XYZ file of C-alpha atoms in Angstrom:
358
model
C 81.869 19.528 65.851
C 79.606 16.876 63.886
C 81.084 16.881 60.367
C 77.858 14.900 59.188
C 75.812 18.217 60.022
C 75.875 20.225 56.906
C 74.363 23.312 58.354
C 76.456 23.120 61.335
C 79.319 23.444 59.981
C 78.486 25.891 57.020
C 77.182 28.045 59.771
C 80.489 27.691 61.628
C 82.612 28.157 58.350
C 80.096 31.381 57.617
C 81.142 32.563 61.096
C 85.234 32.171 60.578
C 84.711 33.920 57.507
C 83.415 36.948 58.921
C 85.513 36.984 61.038
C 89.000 35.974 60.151
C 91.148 36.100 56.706
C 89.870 32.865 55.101
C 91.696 31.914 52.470
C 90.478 28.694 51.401
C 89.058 25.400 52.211
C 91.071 21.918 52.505
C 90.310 18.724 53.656
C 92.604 15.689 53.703
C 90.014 13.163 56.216
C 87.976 11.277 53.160
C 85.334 11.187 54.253
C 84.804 14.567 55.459
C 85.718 15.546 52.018
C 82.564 15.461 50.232
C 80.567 17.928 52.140
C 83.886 20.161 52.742
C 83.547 19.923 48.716
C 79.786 21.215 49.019
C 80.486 24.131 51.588
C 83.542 25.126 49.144
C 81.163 24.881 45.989
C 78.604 27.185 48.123
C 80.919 29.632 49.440
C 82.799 30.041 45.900
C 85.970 28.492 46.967
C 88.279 26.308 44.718
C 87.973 22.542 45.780
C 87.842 18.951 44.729
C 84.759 18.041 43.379
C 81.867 17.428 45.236
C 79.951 14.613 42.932
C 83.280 13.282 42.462
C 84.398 13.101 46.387
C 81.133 10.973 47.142
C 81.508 8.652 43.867
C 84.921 7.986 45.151
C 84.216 7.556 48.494
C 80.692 5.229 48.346
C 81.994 1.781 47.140
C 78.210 1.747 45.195
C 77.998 5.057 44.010
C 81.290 4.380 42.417
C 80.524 1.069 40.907
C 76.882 2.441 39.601
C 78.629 5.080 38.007
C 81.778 3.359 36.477
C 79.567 0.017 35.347
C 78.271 2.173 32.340
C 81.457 1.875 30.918
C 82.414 -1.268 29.943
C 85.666 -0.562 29.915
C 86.105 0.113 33.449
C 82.837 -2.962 34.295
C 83.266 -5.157 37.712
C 80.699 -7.442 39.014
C 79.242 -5.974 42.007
C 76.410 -6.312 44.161
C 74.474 -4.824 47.629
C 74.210 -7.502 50.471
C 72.272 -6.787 53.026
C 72.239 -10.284 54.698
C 73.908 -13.748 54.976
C 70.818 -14.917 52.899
C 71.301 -11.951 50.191
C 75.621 -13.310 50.222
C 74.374 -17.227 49.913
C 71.998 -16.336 47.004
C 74.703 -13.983 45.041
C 77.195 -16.772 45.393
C 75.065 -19.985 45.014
C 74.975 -20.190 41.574
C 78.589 -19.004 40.876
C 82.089 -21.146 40.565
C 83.807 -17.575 40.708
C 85.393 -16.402 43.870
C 84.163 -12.926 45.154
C 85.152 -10.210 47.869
C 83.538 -9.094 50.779
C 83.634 -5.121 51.947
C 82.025 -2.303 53.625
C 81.001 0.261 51.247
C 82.532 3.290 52.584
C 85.421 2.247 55.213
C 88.796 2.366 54.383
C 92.585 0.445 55.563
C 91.453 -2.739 54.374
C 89.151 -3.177 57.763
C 86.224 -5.739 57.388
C 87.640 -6.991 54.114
C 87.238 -10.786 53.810
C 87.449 -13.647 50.310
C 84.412 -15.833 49.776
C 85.304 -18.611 47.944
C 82.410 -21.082 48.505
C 79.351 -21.286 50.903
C 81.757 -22.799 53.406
C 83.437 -19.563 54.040
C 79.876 -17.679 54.668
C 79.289 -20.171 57.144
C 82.750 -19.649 58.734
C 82.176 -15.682 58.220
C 79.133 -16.286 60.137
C 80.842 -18.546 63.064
C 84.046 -16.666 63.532
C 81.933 -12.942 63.950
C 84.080 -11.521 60.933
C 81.011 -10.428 59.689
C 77.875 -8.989 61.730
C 74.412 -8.436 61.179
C 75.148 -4.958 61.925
C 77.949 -4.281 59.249
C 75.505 -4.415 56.700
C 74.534 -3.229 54.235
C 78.138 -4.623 52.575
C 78.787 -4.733 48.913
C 80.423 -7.890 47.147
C 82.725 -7.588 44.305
C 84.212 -10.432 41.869
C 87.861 -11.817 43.556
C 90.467 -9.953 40.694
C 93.316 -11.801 40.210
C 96.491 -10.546 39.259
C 99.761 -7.642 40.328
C 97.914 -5.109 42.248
C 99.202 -0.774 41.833
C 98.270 2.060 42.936
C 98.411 4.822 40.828
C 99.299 8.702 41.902
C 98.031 11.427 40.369
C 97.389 14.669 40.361
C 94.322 17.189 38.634
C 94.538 20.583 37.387
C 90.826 22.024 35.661
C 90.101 18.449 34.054
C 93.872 17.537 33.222
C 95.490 14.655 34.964
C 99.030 13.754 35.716
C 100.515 10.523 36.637
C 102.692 10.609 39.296
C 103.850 7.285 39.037
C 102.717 3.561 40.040
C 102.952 2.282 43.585
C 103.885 -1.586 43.907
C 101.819 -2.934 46.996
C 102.698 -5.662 49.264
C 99.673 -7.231 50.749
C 98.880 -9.788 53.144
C 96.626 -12.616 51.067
C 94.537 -13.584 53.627
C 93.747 -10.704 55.952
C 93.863 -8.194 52.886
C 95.995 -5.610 55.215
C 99.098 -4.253 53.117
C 102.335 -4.220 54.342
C 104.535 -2.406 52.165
C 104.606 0.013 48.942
C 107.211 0.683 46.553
C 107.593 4.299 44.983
C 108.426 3.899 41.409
C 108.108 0.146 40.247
C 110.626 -0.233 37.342
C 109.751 -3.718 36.589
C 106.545 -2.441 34.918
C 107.435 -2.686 30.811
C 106.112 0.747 28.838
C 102.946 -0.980 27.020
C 101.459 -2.168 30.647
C 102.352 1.525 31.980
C 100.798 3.173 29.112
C 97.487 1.043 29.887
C 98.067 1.389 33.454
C 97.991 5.187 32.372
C 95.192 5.305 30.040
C 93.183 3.180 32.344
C 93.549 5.582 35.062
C 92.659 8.626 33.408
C 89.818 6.796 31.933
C 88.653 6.401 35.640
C 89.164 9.980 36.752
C 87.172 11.314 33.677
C 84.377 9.036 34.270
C 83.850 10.344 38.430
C 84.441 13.655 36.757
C 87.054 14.389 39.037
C 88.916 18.326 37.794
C 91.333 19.094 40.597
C 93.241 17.881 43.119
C 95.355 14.728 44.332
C 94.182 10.924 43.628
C 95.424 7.986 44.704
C 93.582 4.620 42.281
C 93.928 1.343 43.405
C 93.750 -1.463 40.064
C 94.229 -4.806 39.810
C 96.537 -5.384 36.629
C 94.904 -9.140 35.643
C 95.360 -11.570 32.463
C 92.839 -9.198 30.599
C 94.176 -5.779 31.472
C 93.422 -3.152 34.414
C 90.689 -3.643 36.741
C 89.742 -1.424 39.366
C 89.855 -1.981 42.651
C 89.064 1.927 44.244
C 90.072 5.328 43.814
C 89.806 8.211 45.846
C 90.278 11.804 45.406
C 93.023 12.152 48.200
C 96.693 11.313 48.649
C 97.841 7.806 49.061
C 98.249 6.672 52.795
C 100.880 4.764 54.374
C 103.161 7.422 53.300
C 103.340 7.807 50.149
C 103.234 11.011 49.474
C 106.831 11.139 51.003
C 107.995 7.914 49.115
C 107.189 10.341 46.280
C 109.143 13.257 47.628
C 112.369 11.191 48.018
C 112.151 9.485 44.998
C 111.312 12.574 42.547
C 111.493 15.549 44.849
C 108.115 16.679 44.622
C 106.091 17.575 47.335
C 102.436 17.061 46.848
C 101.027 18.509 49.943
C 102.887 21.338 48.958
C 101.177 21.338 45.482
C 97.793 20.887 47.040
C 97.783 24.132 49.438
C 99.405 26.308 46.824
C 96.504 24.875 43.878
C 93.214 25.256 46.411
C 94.739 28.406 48.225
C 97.070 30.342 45.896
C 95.427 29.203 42.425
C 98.887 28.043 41.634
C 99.347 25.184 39.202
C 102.934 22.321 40.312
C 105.401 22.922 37.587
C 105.252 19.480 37.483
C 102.408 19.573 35.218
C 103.691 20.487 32.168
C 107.409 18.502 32.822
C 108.436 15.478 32.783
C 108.896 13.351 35.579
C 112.256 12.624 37.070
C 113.036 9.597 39.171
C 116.131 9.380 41.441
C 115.375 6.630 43.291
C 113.365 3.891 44.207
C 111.896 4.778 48.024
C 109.943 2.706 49.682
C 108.037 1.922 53.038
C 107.484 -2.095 54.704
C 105.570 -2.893 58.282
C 106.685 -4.887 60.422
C 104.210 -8.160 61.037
C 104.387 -9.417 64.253
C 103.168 -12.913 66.497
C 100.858 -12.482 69.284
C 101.829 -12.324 72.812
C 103.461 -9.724 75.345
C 106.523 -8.078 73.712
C 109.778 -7.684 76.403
C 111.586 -5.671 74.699
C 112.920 -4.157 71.430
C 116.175 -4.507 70.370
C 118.149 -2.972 67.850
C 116.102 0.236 66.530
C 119.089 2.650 67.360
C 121.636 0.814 64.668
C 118.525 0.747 62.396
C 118.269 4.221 62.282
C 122.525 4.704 61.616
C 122.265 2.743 58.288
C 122.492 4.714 55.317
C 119.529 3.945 53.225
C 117.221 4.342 55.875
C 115.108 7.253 56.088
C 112.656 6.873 59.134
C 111.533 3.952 61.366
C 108.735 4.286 63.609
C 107.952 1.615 66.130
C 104.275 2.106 67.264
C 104.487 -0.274 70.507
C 106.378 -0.424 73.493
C 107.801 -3.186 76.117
C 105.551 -4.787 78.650
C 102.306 -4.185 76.413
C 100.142 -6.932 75.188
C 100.620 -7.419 70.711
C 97.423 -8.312 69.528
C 97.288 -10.030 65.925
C 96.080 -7.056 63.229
C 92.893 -6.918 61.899
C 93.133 -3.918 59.437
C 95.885 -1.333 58.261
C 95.290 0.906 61.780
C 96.448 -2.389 63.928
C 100.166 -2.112 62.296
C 103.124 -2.169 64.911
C 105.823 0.031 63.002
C 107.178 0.439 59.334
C 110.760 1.639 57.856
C 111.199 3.896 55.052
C 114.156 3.095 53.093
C 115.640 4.273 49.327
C 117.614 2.619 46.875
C 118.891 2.217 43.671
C 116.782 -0.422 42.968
C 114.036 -2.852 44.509
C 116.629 -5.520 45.031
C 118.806 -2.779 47.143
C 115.299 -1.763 49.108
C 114.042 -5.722 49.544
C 118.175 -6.117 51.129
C 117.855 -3.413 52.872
C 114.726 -4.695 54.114
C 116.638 -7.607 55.476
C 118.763 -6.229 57.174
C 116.712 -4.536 59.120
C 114.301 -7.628 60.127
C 117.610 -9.204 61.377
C 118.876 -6.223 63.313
C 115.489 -5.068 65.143
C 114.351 -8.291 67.574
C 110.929 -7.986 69.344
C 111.280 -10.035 72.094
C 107.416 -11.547 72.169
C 106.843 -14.237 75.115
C 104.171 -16.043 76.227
C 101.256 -14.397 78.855
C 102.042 -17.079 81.432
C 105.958 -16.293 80.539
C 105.481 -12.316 81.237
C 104.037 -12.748 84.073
């Protein structure tokens, strides 16, 4: 089925109705989630937002929208061109990012710096006449969070901050942490404010988010939000840490009209969990070594190895390319980042050379 076709799919939906005990809609793929909001809206189910799903989902929309506050302001612009990038910059000593407007897992993201990197944009193929339109953002410098949250009829509750780990060059992030305790309680509280500042402002009422900020030298910036979960896992770095289960929470709001308990309580942390991806060199991997005595240690919860012998490992260009990741919990991020480790010196991807394979 073409999700893009709003009458196709309303007229399928009208059809299951009929037909079948329907007892509400969901949608989890983001960017099926604004017109799943719009078929919920006409057929008088309970559901995210729909102004709020597109805001969140269209780079400009949300920037248009959010720029009226100053509070919440970010330098921004629509490039449609090389010649429309050159012009932006030219004038400018500040350093800027590159992205498409509505893609997601850090694909197509790339740092512009000076007219030298357009021109090696333009030489290398990174960027193509026919990714554009793209939109360009000012570079923010600082700790980057996510922060998890969760909507009931206007009122939202903070999960708790995600500490990233992100490749500085490629833009591709390879590892979260689920709480970070090295945040002190003013920065949370602004980290806090700051979000809810952001969902109130995309008018988002119900539902899971997942906000992406930048916490520089003058405060929180914002990078994205969306009105989903948090990828890479997260929602189950949540689970172990404070036992709640936000998929869970989701069905039983938008089906069952049933608001978490978690709401009105305060929230509990029993660990620190957290998830890291293995980056590998190009070249043809041999074999892997070591995943079954991986799996036997104690604070590891899950490894998943996404490649297998005799196959060719290309380098990875967004979040989709990654090889494998562990999940691991600990007492604290020092007991996760030995874990860690560990774990790099236990599993051995044997990567040779093409003329070497063969």
């Amino acid at each position: 089925m073409n999700y893009e076709n709003y009458d196709s799919v309303l007229k399928t939906i009208k059809f299951l109705i009929e037909n079948y005990r329907i007892e509400g809609i969901l949608c989890l793929s983001e960017k099926d989630i604004p017109i799943a909001a719009k078929i919920a809206k006409e057929l008088d189910f309970y559901f995210v937002t729909e102004s709020a799903a597109r805001i969140s989902l269209d780079k400009q929309l949300m920037r248009e929208k959010l720029n009226n506050n100053p509070n919440l302001k970010v330098e921004y612009g629509i490039v449609r061109s090389f010649k429309d990038i050159e012009t932006f910059i030219i004038d400018s000593n500040k350093q800027y990012i590159l992205k498409p407007i509505n893609l997601t897992g850090s694909k197509k993201v790339n740092k512009i710096v000076s007219t030298q990197c357009l021109e090696f944009l333009k030489s290398s193929e990174s960027i193509e006449e026919t990714d554009f339109p793209l939109i360009i953002e000012e570079f923010l410098d600082g700790t980057e969070y996510s922060i998890e949250t969760f909507s009931v009829k206007g009122r939202h509750k903070v999960i708790g901050i995600t500490k990233k780990i992100k490749n500085t060059s490629t833009f591709i992030e390879y590892g979260h942490s689920f709480p970070d305790y090295s945040i002190n309680n003013e920065v949370k509280q602004k980290i806090y404010d700051f979000t809810i500042e952001v969902l109130n402002n995309i008018g988002l009422l119900d539902g899971p988010s997942h906000t992406e900020i930048m916490y520089t030298c003058k405060g929180p910036k914002l990078i994205e939000t969306h009105t989903r979960f948090g990828g890479d896992n997260i929602p189950e770095l949540i689970k172990l840490s404070t036992g709640i289960d936000l998929p869970s929470s989701y069905i039983n709001l938008f089906i069952n009209n049933k608001m978490p308990e978690f709401m009105d309580s305060e929230i509990y942390y029993n660990n620190v969990a957290a998830i890291r991806y293995f980056e590998l060199d190009e070249g043809y991997l041999e074999e892997i070594n070591g995943i079954e005595e991986v799996q036997k240690m104690k604070n590891v919860y899950d490894i998943k190895i996404e490649i297998s012998p005799n196959s060719y490992i290309s380098k990875d260009n967004d979040s989709f390319d990654r090889k494998g990741y562990v999940i691991m919990v600990g007492d604290s991020i020092e007991h996760i980042e030995n874990t860690w480790s560990k774990v790099l010196n236990i599993v051995d991807f044997k990567i040779g050379k093409k003329e070497t394979f063969l």
